Amino acid sequence: MSKHEKSKVRAYLTTRKVNPENQESPIHFFDKTTYPHSCLFRRNHFPYPDYISASFVITGLVQKPLRFSLEQFQSMPSKRVKAVLECAGDKRNLFVPKVYGEQWEKGAISQGCWSGVPLRDLLQYTGLLKGAKEVVFEAQDYGKRKDIDQTVPYARSLPLQKALHPDTLIAYEYNEKPIPFKNGFPFRLIVPQWYGMASVKWIKQITVIDKQFEGPFQAIDYVYYPNKDEDTGKFPVTLMNVNSTIQQPLNMDILNTGNHMISGIAMTGQGRIAKVEISIDKGKTWSPAKLEHNDEYAWVRWKYLWEVQETGEYIILSRATDTAGRTQPGTAFWNRKGYGYNAMDKIEVKIE
Amino acid sequence: MSKHEKSKVRAYLTTRKVNPENQESPIHFFDKTTYPHSCLFRRNHFPYPDYISASFVITGLVQKPLRFSLEQFQSMPSKRVKAVLECAGDKRNLFVPKVYGEQWEKGAISQGCWSGVPLRDLLQYTGLLKGAKEVVFEAQDYGKRKDIDQTVPYARSLPLQKALHPDTLIAYEYNEKPIPFKNGFPFRLIVPQWYGMASVKWIKQITVIDKQFEGPFQAIDYVYYPNKDEDTGKFPVTLMNVNSTIQQPLNMDILNTGNHMISGIAMTGQGRIAKVEISIDKGKTWSPAKLEHNDEYAWVRWKYLWEVQETGEYIILSRATDTAGRTQPGTAFWNRKGYGYNAMDKIEVKIE
């Protein structure tokens, strides 16, 4: 019997929870620019919706409420953005002290091409009424939370300015195919630069309101609470922090002396990545990594050739800086719910 | 569109490395007694063999060297054992200080039913010559190691006594089907009670020898080295330690007050599991968990109903004891290559 299909190796999603489904992407084993949908990370607060409507309505403070269908969408001018989506809880398990909740490692992040109609275009059809302040996106998934004794849908809002940004899309395609069911079919809001909680899946209704939205996924979750036992100093999770991840080598790898390619990704919610630096001496000295294509909204792949002759134990750090002047800190900003972890990435390797 | 196939959720293998393939089983999401082969953990030192022979030879210190084929096997009396296979490196990432190598979490373990012919029966056909001391099992996978400048096969030996144990099998079926390619097709040695490195896959040749086998997977790897920088005090990895794993709840889960079922598995390489105890007060007091079927060689599923009324943070510990009188320690025996981790299992949860 010769070598066959059965010896093929693939990387799988890493299962964090099955009910509801929460799975990480195999970030360390992925060197493409866009993920196939089977490798998109899955972050759910509720079971998948039982019933999916093939249209959604825009209502509230609009001149003319309108319903939009997939058929209509396909005849409207569309736009495509390659965007990284990163869960606000990505890397949560790295916080010290530890934080409760899904223990995401480094793979609550994916990237691909989303095509859709800018929300701004749709709001030009409906018109806006005076006093419009926020736009609320209600999803088709719903359920009970541990802290509220009633069934609630997943819902989030955007301030009007971000809602009207020309790259804020109501997407209906992922990598030029209908959005996979688990990732929001048929309509998903895509908010480049914001953490993934903003990119609401399975859109059911869009409502323009004149005040601040106070749903639990906005007023309770996805809020930075700097203190363990009280809510003082809280502020909302919005833009992605500047961040980087070392994909290869793996943490605690044993390698030989010689040349090793250190490679990874870097991303930011403000501007673009300006540079990625690598340290192999615990942060004493830094050398620039080589960046590949550097598109707005997308992650930058980077690599650094490490020539190592001396055996021993090494700590490798990666540190990204964005064009807004933000640099990854040595220690992440600790917050009670564990959002926005972005300390310099760190791995340890042993050279034998 | 109604709810369909696409909303089904499954747990995947957790990818630790793709070349060679190393993947964990989704241990926290599995409540069956036997794993389907898609969920068996995969631990490889080398790429999958290019070519698989459908027979193997028994040679060395035997009266009559013989070759055995799958056809012959199917006409011989066979035996079935339900056995847990646990990688010696299971839970390696829990060692403090950290240990280099694949960072296995708690899923380098699986269980299923292996059918095959006792090696003892085969050795009755070949006969043994005087001086026979060990039996060497050479696999069909091979490659280069970082520490030896030549190509070597994966090979391990058993002392004659263990080789002749009536439950040491040359298996050719897993869960009543041919062994999956990645798990050792067509012939795999199954050594109940020993860590998984002993259960050699893709058997190519079995050789009876008169001395101690010194292959690198026996004399270098799969050896406990108690010291970081020197080899003194080393001893071989053989029998599984007594061990337990809490499957549910998950570490760092947030739960409500009320009743929660704490559940998991326990296993040992000596005798059977005598008891599993649970502590929810950091080890001050212990309560017995309820054990399910308790077969030799297999893991025991256990559960404990936890009634919790008070909100706060809790540490839950599980501690197994076997009929050989071994109990899981509070701290695992640290060793340089990170084998045999068996400290009491520990998770933290928050009750809100």
XYZ file of C-alpha atoms in Angstrom, chain A residues 1-4 6-18 21 23 29 42 48-52 98-101 103 105 146 181-182 185 228 250-256 313 348-350, chain B residues 1-4 6-18 21 23 29 42 48-52 98-101 103 105 146 181-182 185 228 250-256 313 348-350:
96
model
C 0.000 0.000 0.000
C 1.537 3.328 -0.978
C 1.237 6.637 0.790
C -2.259 7.987 0.308
C -4.925 9.101 4.781
C -1.487 10.437 5.590
C -2.439 14.031 4.831
C -2.187 16.301 7.823
C -4.384 19.263 8.540
C -4.664 21.702 11.367
C -8.057 21.864 13.054
C -9.993 24.450 14.946
C -9.211 24.293 18.666
C -12.386 23.598 20.606
C -12.982 25.854 23.603
C -16.663 25.052 24.107
C -19.297 23.113 22.208
C -19.752 26.675 19.835
C -13.448 27.422 18.518
C -0.121 26.548 11.271
C -16.167 30.736 15.913
C -27.030 28.847 16.398
C -30.317 30.447 15.298
C -33.124 28.004 14.532
C -34.474 29.993 11.704
C -32.619 32.329 9.378
C -5.911 34.790 35.254
C -9.299 36.017 34.099
C -12.543 33.964 34.047
C -14.341 33.192 30.790
C -9.684 30.645 27.809
C -5.168 31.319 23.413
C -26.361 34.041 33.452
C -23.897 29.651 8.075
C -21.809 29.610 11.236
C -25.232 33.830 6.691
C -11.265 43.224 40.080
C 6.258 27.222 18.621
C 6.560 28.023 22.292
C 8.903 25.558 24.085
C 10.252 24.160 20.802
C 13.604 22.413 20.808
C 15.717 23.460 17.793
C 19.196 22.863 16.465
C 17.590 28.717 26.265
C 10.711 30.322 24.714
C 12.884 27.928 22.738
C 15.847 25.730 23.537
C -34.243 28.390 5.942
C -34.546 26.032 8.873
C -31.860 24.762 11.161
C -29.757 22.202 9.373
C -24.528 23.338 9.133
C -25.338 24.207 12.711
C -24.012 20.922 14.079
C -21.115 21.351 16.429
C -18.249 18.961 16.839
C -15.100 19.001 18.880
C -11.875 18.698 16.909
C -8.428 17.402 17.597
C -6.203 20.141 18.983
C -3.230 20.663 16.689
C 0.147 20.793 18.413
C 2.314 20.282 15.330
C 1.671 19.430 11.696
C 1.515 15.322 13.020
C -2.751 16.336 17.800
C -15.968 17.321 25.265
C -1.910 11.423 17.259
C 3.913 8.952 8.193
C 5.528 5.931 6.518
C 5.637 6.079 2.720
C 5.072 2.430 2.270
C 3.196 0.051 4.532
C 8.078 24.645 32.157
C 9.560 21.822 30.133
C 10.590 21.992 26.455
C 8.921 19.812 23.821
C 3.148 21.377 24.897
C -2.402 19.842 27.569
C 18.036 16.391 16.193
C -3.703 4.332 8.956
C -2.569 7.146 11.233
C -2.418 0.104 10.261
C 17.765 19.914 34.701
C -13.903 23.857 32.196
C -11.082 25.728 33.841
C -11.997 29.410 34.466
C -15.688 28.795 33.759
C -18.253 31.237 35.117
C -21.269 29.413 36.582
C -24.428 30.259 38.450
C -14.142 31.880 43.373
C -10.789 27.248 38.949
C -14.374 28.435 38.550
C -16.292 31.527 39.528
